[in-house]
Amino acid sequence: MFKIPPHQVAGHHASNGTLGPLVDDSGRFYKPLQGDERGSAEFEFYEQFSSNAEIPDRIRRFFPVFYGTRVMNASDGLEHPHLVLQDLASSRTNPTVMDIKIGSRTFGPDASNDYIAKCLKRDRETTSIRLGFRISGLQVYVSEELGFYKPHRDLVLKSSVDDVKLLFRRYVSSNPSDSNPDYALAPNVYGRPNGILAQLLELKAWFEDQTIYHFCACSLLFMFEKAMASEGAGSNAQVKLIDFAHITEGRGVIDHNFLGGLCSLIKFISEVLEDPDDHKTREGDTRESTISVDNGH
Ligand SMILES: Nc1ncnc2c1ncn2[C@@H]1O[C@H](COP(=O)(O)OP(=O)(O)OP(=O)(O)O)[C@@H](O)[C@H]1O
Ligand SMILES: O=P(O)(O)O[C@@H]1[C@H](O)[C@H](O)[C@@H](OP(=O)(O)O)[C@H](OP(=O)(O)O)[C@H]1O
């Protein structure tokens, strides 16, 4: 039985008869292959990556498992080929999720002029150029009664640098929609030897050396379960890499675009741990109007 992923926070969405990913009950995530070169690029990446002996296991664990492709009836009612991936949310009950697109440049070297113009506009309008990443979407589990805090995509994309700081605090707060988020879960989710910061640092160490791929326009997906994080089970926080439609060969060159964005992201997450009150000096800019609580679970 296929359904729209209940915890998808960004990207193409399978609602209103449009083409988007589906999940099943067995823990698989079906991503429709985009009909153009984006689809073939992502498929080729997964195929090549799956059998690439140069990827250490400690790095492979950051990627969804790839189970091949399948032609199936898609969310738009037509038959399409799909990538069959591990559903990263399938083992979770109420995942708190954030999708962060890494890199100040989101188009590859072979992109058309029209595509470059579209991406440059988007990169300038968001924090991509300024910070080397942008938050594409998030949901924070609040409670059984209130559901999820899930600010609208357009408002998330409009985030200023201060909004981004605040969103990283809301992400680990038990009261995310409050004007004074408590960042109560920050030590257990961002900190700890196996928390998000430690995982980002491990990825960074690999990106400082690897010249196999350039991860253009990829996202990092953060996920944790509030109930476990509240009990201090830091290991339930996970970082994954997703979205490989614009990946290119590294040809012996460091992926500066991804590495730069990752370093910038690490600084923002470190600051929440070191100086959680930093955003309070700018409390006037908390944009309460962006807040909507989504109870649709
Ligand atoms: N393997 C996965 N398991 C669970 N959820 C996933 C997985 N891959 C992606 N998602 C969810 O789907 C969203 C979109 O994924 P992805 O970026 O791959 O799609 P996209 O349509 O190519 O996005 P974009 O339009 O940004 O290029 C992510 O933000 C995440 O919430
Ligand atoms: O991050 P945003 O601001 O939501 O913008 C989207 C993002 O740049 C995606 O990467 C892109 O899809 P591709 O990476 O697959 O090109 C998509 O284009 P699209 O809607 O034209 O597919 C954009 O709408």
CSV table of C-alpha atoms and ligand atoms in Angstrom, one decimal, residues 7-12 21 29 31 34 42 64 85-89 97 99 101 219 221 223 242-243, ligand 1:
chain,number,residue,atom,x,y,z
A,7,HIS,CA,7.2,13.4,7.2
A,8,GLN,CA,8.4,15.0,4.0
A,9,VAL,CA,9.5,18.5,4.7
A,10,ALA,CA,10.8,19.8,1.2
A,11,GLY,CA,11.0,19.0,-2.5
A,12,HIS,CA,8.5,17.9,-5.0
A,21,PRO,CA,7.6,10.4,-3.8
A,29,PHE,CA,10.9,5.4,-0.3
A,31,LYS,CA,11.3,8.8,-5.7
A,34,GLN,CA,12.7,13.2,-13.2
A,42,GLU,CA,20.6,10.6,-9.7
A,64,PRO,CA,20.1,6.0,2.1
A,85,LEU,CA,15.4,3.9,-1.5
A,86,GLN,CA,15.5,3.2,2.2
A,87,ASP,CA,12.7,5.3,3.9
A,88,LEU,CA,14.7,7.2,6.5
A,89,ALA,CA,11.6,8.0,8.5
A,97,VAL,CA,13.1,16.7,10.6
A,99,ASP,CA,16.3,19.6,5.2
A,101,LYS,CA,20.5,22.4,1.0
A,219,SER,CA,20.7,18.3,1.1
A,221,LEU,CA,18.5,15.7,6.4
A,223,MET,CA,16.1,13.6,12.1
A,242,ILE,CA,19.9,13.1,0.1
A,243,ASP,CA,19.1,14.4,-3.4
B,1,LIG,N1,15.2,8.3,1.6
B,1,LIG,C1,14.3,9.1,2.1
B,1,LIG,N2,13.6,8.7,3.2
B,1,LIG,C2,12.7,9.5,3.8
B,1,LIG,N3,12.5,10.8,3.4
B,1,LIG,C3,13.1,11.3,2.4
B,1,LIG,C4,14.1,10.5,1.7
B,1,LIG,N4,14.6,11.2,0.6
B,1,LIG,C5,14.0,12.4,0.7
B,1,LIG,N5,13.1,12.4,1.7
B,1,LIG,C6,12.1,13.5,2.0
B,1,LIG,O1,11.7,14.1,0.8
B,1,LIG,C7,12.1,15.5,0.7
B,1,LIG,C8,12.6,15.8,-0.7
B,1,LIG,O2,13.6,14.9,-1.1
B,1,LIG,P1,14.5,15.3,-2.3
B,1,LIG,O3,15.3,16.5,-2.0
B,1,LIG,O4,15.3,14.0,-2.6
B,1,LIG,O5,13.5,15.6,-3.4
B,1,LIG,P2,13.4,16.6,-4.6
B,1,LIG,O6,12.0,16.7,-5.1
B,1,LIG,O7,14.5,16.2,-5.6
B,1,LIG,O8,13.8,18.0,-3.9
B,1,LIG,P3,14.3,19.3,-4.6
B,1,LIG,O9,13.0,19.9,-5.3
B,1,LIG,O10,14.7,20.2,-3.5
B,1,LIG,O11,15.4,19.0,-5.6
B,1,LIG,C9,13.2,15.7,1.8
B,1,LIG,O12,13.2,17.0,2.4
B,1,LIG,C10,12.8,14.6,2.9
B,1,LIG,O13,11.8,15.2,3.7
